[in-house]
């Protein structure tokens, strides 16, 4: 009879001692529970005998881990799925593995290196193939700015117009009279780059009466397409000519009294399709 142990237990002074990985106290034999798991082993008692009975969950692309103890092990690939996107599942955690391709071309994914399934096209999603990851080079863009290969509308920058004289994407280029302006660019299918073009888009946003030279102050909104950005007057001249989009101005005296207001869109900007202010 271990009298010191019995006295320690009765007095509440006994401290469990774990000298092996059994999970049982070497003095009293009591099993330690619940375990304080860390990567498959209890950091309190050293027990490492988890049977992983609650299954596995994905840890990363190469490993899964036990839902109970956190032990990590390699994925176990199952039978071929012959799916459109996925090649195999992990037998333990059900993680899906995509097909793997080493001979991708602009027109097709090719043959999967793992299951040998062959795909004679791409599955396009916003310019990328969701099966093999190939990014379309947009080597054939139609007059509507849509790539005829992948179907993506090829635009960049803050604003764009899809058709007509002002077609292109507009990228921020600076300020004139306190208003932001954007340079017209068009996609070059030969180089895969955006080339600068003729027009600038000036976005008008004036919230408090402001004098821009002359005898009046203005507030206003809208946009204007111009070919010369060195001088951009903000006055009643915006109510005439081409390249005017949803112009709305309020005119004030220099003392702040409201005088008049007006709106104007030129005929060549009445049916613009795209993204504009």
CSV table of C-alpha atoms in Angstrom, one decimal:
chain,number,residue,atom,x,y,z
A,1,UNK,CA,0.0,0.0,0.0
A,2,UNK,CA,1.3,3.4,-1.0
A,3,UNK,CA,0.5,5.3,2.1
A,4,UNK,CA,2.1,8.6,1.0
A,5,UNK,CA,0.1,8.5,-2.2
A,6,UNK,CA,-3.1,7.8,-0.3
A,7,UNK,CA,-2.4,10.7,2.1
A,8,UNK,CA,-1.6,13.0,-0.8
A,9,UNK,CA,-4.9,12.1,-2.6
A,10,UNK,CA,-7.0,12.5,0.5
A,11,UNK,CA,-5.3,15.9,1.2
A,12,UNK,CA,-5.7,17.1,-2.4
A,13,UNK,CA,-1.9,17.5,-2.7
A,14,UNK,CA,-1.3,14.9,-5.3
A,15,UNK,CA,0.1,16.1,-8.7
A,16,UNK,CA,-0.2,13.8,-11.6
A,17,UNK,CA,3.1,12.8,-13.2
A,18,UNK,CA,3.2,11.6,-16.8
A,19,UNK,CA,6.5,9.8,-17.6
A,20,UNK,CA,5.4,8.2,-20.9
A,21,UNK,CA,2.9,8.7,-23.7
A,22,UNK,CA,0.2,6.5,-22.3
A,23,UNK,CA,-1.8,9.4,-20.9
A,24,UNK,CA,-1.9,7.8,-17.5
A,25,UNK,CA,-0.4,9.2,-14.3
A,26,UNK,CA,2.7,7.1,-13.4
A,27,UNK,CA,1.8,7.4,-9.7
A,28,UNK,CA,-2.0,6.9,-9.4
A,29,UNK,CA,-2.8,5.6,-12.9
A,30,UNK,CA,-5.5,8.2,-13.6
A,31,UNK,CA,-6.0,8.9,-17.3
A,32,UNK,CA,-5.5,12.6,-18.3
A,33,UNK,CA,-8.6,13.9,-20.0
A,34,UNK,CA,-9.5,16.0,-21.9
A,35,UNK,CA,-6.2,16.2,-23.7
A,36,UNK,CA,-4.6,19.5,-24.7
A,37,UNK,CA,-3.9,18.6,-28.3
A,38,UNK,CA,-1.1,20.2,-30.3
A,39,UNK,CA,-0.2,18.6,-33.7
A,40,UNK,CA,-1.3,15.1,-32.6
A,41,UNK,CA,0.1,15.1,-29.1
A,42,UNK,CA,-1.2,16.2,-25.7
A,43,UNK,CA,1.2,18.9,-24.4
A,44,UNK,CA,0.2,18.1,-20.8
A,45,UNK,CA,0.6,14.3,-20.6
A,46,UNK,CA,2.4,13.5,-23.8
A,47,UNK,CA,-0.3,11.1,-25.0
A,48,UNK,CA,-0.1,10.6,-28.8
A,49,UNK,CA,-2.5,7.7,-29.4
A,50,UNK,CA,-5.4,9.5,-31.1
A,51,UNK,CA,-7.2,7.2,-33.4
A,52,UNK,CA,-8.6,10.0,-35.6
A,53,UNK,CA,-12.2,8.7,-35.3
A,54,UNK,CA,-13.9,12.0,-36.1
A,55,UNK,CA,-12.4,12.4,-39.5
A,56,UNK,CA,-10.1,14.8,-41.3
A,57,UNK,CA,-10.3,18.4,-42.6
A,58,UNK,CA,-8.3,20.2,-45.2
A,59,UNK,CA,-5.2,21.9,-43.8
A,60,UNK,CA,-3.5,23.1,-47.1
A,61,UNK,CA,-3.0,21.9,-50.6
A,62,UNK,CA,-0.8,19.0,-49.6
A,63,UNK,CA,-2.1,18.0,-46.1
A,64,UNK,CA,-5.2,17.5,-44.0
A,65,UNK,CA,-5.4,17.3,-40.2
A,66,UNK,CA,-7.4,15.3,-37.6
A,67,UNK,CA,-10.5,17.1,-36.4
A,68,UNK,CA,-9.7,15.9,-32.8
A,69,UNK,CA,-5.9,16.1,-32.3
A,70,UNK,CA,-4.7,18.3,-35.1
A,71,UNK,CA,-2.2,15.7,-36.4
A,72,UNK,CA,-1.3,16.4,-40.1
A,73,UNK,CA,-0.8,13.9,-42.8
A,74,UNK,CA,-0.6,13.9,-46.6
A,75,UNK,CA,-3.7,13.9,-48.8
A,76,UNK,CA,-4.7,10.5,-50.2
A,77,UNK,CA,-5.8,10.8,-53.8
A,78,UNK,CA,-8.7,8.7,-54.8
A,79,UNK,CA,-10.1,7.4,-58.1
A,80,UNK,CA,-10.2,9.7,-61.2
A,81,UNK,CA,-13.4,11.8,-61.3
A,82,UNK,CA,-13.2,12.7,-65.1
A,83,UNK,CA,-14.9,16.0,-64.3
A,84,UNK,CA,-14.7,19.3,-66.2
A,85,UNK,CA,-12.6,21.0,-63.5
A,86,UNK,CA,-11.5,18.4,-61.0
A,87,UNK,CA,-9.4,15.4,-61.5
A,88,UNK,CA,-9.5,13.6,-58.1
A,89,UNK,CA,-10.7,13.9,-54.4
A,90,UNK,CA,-8.8,13.2,-51.3
A,91,UNK,CA,-10.2,9.9,-49.8
A,92,UNK,CA,-10.0,11.2,-46.3
A,93,UNK,CA,-11.0,14.9,-46.3
A,94,UNK,CA,-12.7,15.1,-49.7
A,95,UNK,CA,-10.4,18.0,-50.9
A,96,UNK,CA,-10.7,18.3,-54.7
A,97,UNK,CA,-7.7,18.4,-57.0
A,98,UNK,CA,-7.9,20.2,-60.3
A,99,UNK,CA,-6.6,18.8,-63.5
A,100,UNK,CA,-2.9,19.5,-64.1
A,101,UNK,CA,-1.7,20.7,-67.5
A,102,UNK,CA,1.8,21.2,-68.9
A,103,UNK,CA,1.1,21.8,-72.6
A,104,UNK,CA,-1.5,24.7,-72.5
A,105,UNK,CA,-2.1,26.7,-75.6
A,106,UNK,CA,-4.1,29.9,-76.3
A,107,UNK,CA,-6.9,27.7,-77.7
A,108,UNK,CA,-7.1,24.7,-75.4
A,109,UNK,CA,-6.0,23.2,-72.0
A,110,UNK,CA,-4.7,20.1,-73.6
A,111,UNK,CA,-4.3,16.7,-71.8
A,112,UNK,CA,-4.3,16.4,-68.0
A,113,UNK,CA,-0.9,15.0,-66.8
A,114,UNK,CA,-2.6,13.0,-64.1
A,115,UNK,CA,-5.7,11.4,-65.5
A,116,UNK,CA,-5.0,11.9,-69.2
A,117,UNK,CA,-8.4,13.5,-69.9
A,118,UNK,CA,-8.2,15.8,-72.9
A,119,UNK,CA,-9.8,19.2,-73.2
A,120,UNK,CA,-9.9,20.9,-76.6
A,121,UNK,CA,-11.0,24.3,-75.4
A,122,UNK,CA,-10.9,26.6,-72.4
A,123,UNK,CA,-13.6,27.3,-69.9
A,124,UNK,CA,-13.6,31.1,-69.8
A,125,UNK,CA,-14.4,33.2,-66.7
A,126,UNK,CA,-13.7,36.9,-66.8
A,127,UNK,CA,-10.7,36.3,-69.2
A,128,UNK,CA,-9.2,33.4,-67.3
A,129,UNK,CA,-9.7,29.6,-67.9
A,130,UNK,CA,-11.2,28.2,-64.7
A,131,UNK,CA,-9.9,24.7,-65.7
A,132,UNK,CA,-6.2,25.3,-66.4
A,133,UNK,CA,-5.7,29.0,-65.3
A,134,UNK,CA,-4.7,30.3,-68.7
A,135,UNK,CA,-5.2,34.1,-69.1
A,136,UNK,CA,-6.5,35.2,-72.5
A,137,UNK,CA,-4.2,37.6,-74.4
A,138,UNK,CA,-7.3,39.3,-76.1
A,139,UNK,CA,-5.7,39.0,-79.5
A,140,UNK,CA,-9.0,39.7,-81.3
A,141,UNK,CA,-11.1,42.5,-79.8
A,142,UNK,CA,-14.3,43.5,-81.7
A,143,UNK,CA,-15.6,47.0,-82.3
A,144,UNK,CA,-17.7,46.7,-79.1
A,145,UNK,CA,-14.5,46.2,-77.0
A,146,UNK,CA,-15.4,42.5,-76.4
A,147,UNK,CA,-12.8,39.9,-76.9
A,148,UNK,CA,-14.1,37.4,-79.5
A,149,UNK,CA,-12.0,34.6,-77.9
A,150,UNK,CA,-13.0,34.7,-74.2
A,151,UNK,CA,-16.0,37.1,-74.2
A,152,UNK,CA,-14.5,39.6,-71.7
A,153,UNK,CA,-15.2,43.3,-72.2
A,154,UNK,CA,-11.7,44.7,-72.5
A,155,UNK,CA,-11.6,47.9,-70.5
A,156,UNK,CA,-9.4,49.6,-67.9
A,157,UNK,CA,-9.2,52.8,-65.9
A,158,UNK,CA,-12.1,54.7,-64.2
A,159,UNK,CA,-14.4,55.2,-67.2
A,160,UNK,CA,-15.0,53.7,-70.6
A,161,UNK,CA,-17.1,54.0,-73.8
A,162,UNK,CA,-17.8,51.0,-75.9
A,163,UNK,CA,-18.7,52.5,-79.3
A,164,UNK,CA,-18.3,55.5,-81.5
A,165,UNK,CA,-16.0,58.5,-81.7
A,166,UNK,CA,-15.1,58.4,-78.0
A,167,UNK,CA,-14.6,54.6,-77.7
A,168,UNK,CA,-11.9,53.5,-75.3
A,169,UNK,CA,-11.0,53.4,-71.7
A,170,UNK,CA,-10.2,56.6,-69.7
A,171,UNK,CA,-7.3,56.6,-67.3
A,172,UNK,CA,-6.7,59.4,-64.7
A,173,UNK,CA,-4.1,61.9,-66.0
A,174,UNK,CA,-4.4,65.1,-63.8
A,175,UNK,CA,-6.5,68.1,-63.0
A,176,UNK,CA,-7.5,71.3,-64.9
A,177,UNK,CA,-9.4,74.2,-63.1
A,178,UNK,CA,-9.7,71.8,-60.1
A,179,UNK,CA,-11.5,69.2,-62.2
A,180,UNK,CA,-10.1,65.7,-62.8
A,181,UNK,CA,-9.4,64.6,-66.4
A,182,UNK,CA,-8.7,61.2,-67.9
A,183,UNK,CA,-6.8,60.2,-71.1
A,184,UNK,CA,-8.4,58.0,-73.7
A,185,UNK,CA,-6.7,54.7,-74.3
A,186,UNK,CA,-7.5,51.8,-76.6
A,187,UNK,CA,-6.3,48.2,-76.4
A,188,UNK,CA,-3.7,47.1,-78.9
A,189,UNK,CA,-4.3,43.5,-79.8
A,190,UNK,CA,-0.8,43.2,-81.3
A,191,UNK,CA,1.2,44.3,-78.3
A,192,UNK,CA,-1.3,43.5,-75.5
A,193,UNK,CA,-0.9,47.1,-74.2
A,194,UNK,CA,-3.1,50.2,-73.9
A,195,UNK,CA,-2.2,53.0,-76.4
A,196,UNK,CA,-2.9,56.6,-75.7
A,197,UNK,CA,-5.5,58.2,-78.1
A,198,UNK,CA,-6.8,61.7,-79.0
A,199,UNK,CA,-9.4,62.5,-76.4
A,200,UNK,CA,-9.5,63.6,-72.8
A,201,UNK,CA,-12.5,63.2,-70.5
A,202,UNK,CA,-13.0,66.1,-68.1
A,203,UNK,CA,-15.3,65.2,-65.1
A,204,UNK,CA,-17.0,68.3,-63.7
A,205,UNK,CA,-17.8,68.2,-60.0
A,206,UNK,CA,-18.3,71.7,-58.4
A,207,UNK,CA,-20.3,71.8,-55.2
A,208,UNK,CA,-19.8,75.4,-54.1
A,209,UNK,CA,-20.0,78.5,-56.3
A,210,UNK,CA,-16.5,79.0,-57.8
A,211,UNK,CA,-15.2,81.7,-60.1
A,212,UNK,CA,-13.1,80.4,-63.1
A,213,UNK,CA,-12.3,83.9,-64.4
A,214,UNK,CA,-15.0,86.1,-65.8
A,215,UNK,CA,-17.9,87.8,-64.1
A,216,UNK,CA,-19.7,84.8,-62.6
A,217,UNK,CA,-19.3,81.8,-60.3
A,218,UNK,CA,-20.6,78.3,-61.0
A,219,UNK,CA,-21.6,75.0,-59.5
A,220,UNK,CA,-22.1,72.0,-61.7
A,221,UNK,CA,-21.7,68.4,-62.8
A,222,UNK,CA,-21.3,66.3,-66.0
A,223,UNK,CA,-18.4,65.5,-68.3
A,224,UNK,CA,-16.8,66.8,-71.5
A,225,UNK,CA,-14.7,65.1,-74.2
A,226,UNK,CA,-11.9,67.5,-75.5
A,227,UNK,CA,-8.8,67.1,-77.6
A,228,UNK,CA,-6.9,70.0,-75.9
A,229,UNK,CA,-6.5,69.9,-72.1
A,230,UNK,CA,-4.3,73.0,-71.8
A,231,UNK,CA,-7.4,75.2,-71.4
A,232,UNK,CA,-10.8,74.1,-70.2
A,233,UNK,CA,-13.3,76.9,-69.6
A,234,UNK,CA,-16.1,76.4,-67.1
A,235,UNK,CA,-18.8,78.8,-68.2
A,236,UNK,CA,-21.9,78.9,-70.5
A,237,UNK,CA,-19.8,77.8,-73.5
A,238,UNK,CA,-20.3,74.2,-72.2
A,239,UNK,CA,-23.9,74.5,-73.4
A,240,UNK,CA,-22.8,74.2,-77.0
A,241,UNK,CA,-20.6,72.1,-79.3
A,242,UNK,CA,-19.9,68.4,-79.4
A,243,UNK,CA,-18.5,66.1,-76.6
A,244,UNK,CA,-20.8,67.4,-73.9
A,245,UNK,CA,-22.3,64.7,-71.6
A,246,UNK,CA,-25.0,65.5,-69.0
A,247,UNK,CA,-23.7,69.0,-68.4
A,248,UNK,CA,-25.6,70.8,-65.6
A,249,UNK,CA,-24.4,74.3,-64.4
A,250,UNK,CA,-25.8,76.9,-62.0
A,251,UNK,CA,-24.7,80.4,-62.4
A,252,UNK,CA,-24.2,82.9,-59.5
A,253,UNK,CA,-23.1,86.5,-59.1
A,254,UNK,CA,-19.7,87.0,-57.5
A,255,UNK,CA,-21.6,88.0,-54.3
A,256,UNK,CA,-23.3,84.6,-54.3
A,257,UNK,CA,-26.7,85.4,-55.7
A,258,UNK,CA,-28.3,82.7,-57.9
A,259,UNK,CA,-28.8,83.8,-61.5
A,260,UNK,CA,-29.7,80.9,-63.7
A,261,UNK,CA,-29.1,77.2,-64.4
A,262,UNK,CA,-29.1,74.9,-67.5
A,263,UNK,CA,-28.5,71.4,-68.8
A,264,UNK,CA,-27.0,70.2,-72.0
A,265,UNK,CA,-26.0,67.0,-73.7
A,266,UNK,CA,-24.7,67.2,-77.3
A,267,UNK,CA,-26.2,64.9,-80.0
A,268,UNK,CA,-23.0,62.8,-80.2
A,269,UNK,CA,-23.2,61.9,-76.5
A,270,UNK,CA,-26.9,61.1,-76.2
A,271,UNK,CA,-26.5,57.3,-76.7
A,272,UNK,CA,-23.1,56.5,-75.1
A,273,UNK,CA,-22.7,53.0,-73.8
A,274,UNK,CA,-20.2,52.2,-71.1
A,275,UNK,CA,-19.2,53.6,-67.7
A,276,UNK,CA,-19.3,57.4,-67.3
A,277,UNK,CA,-19.8,59.8,-64.4
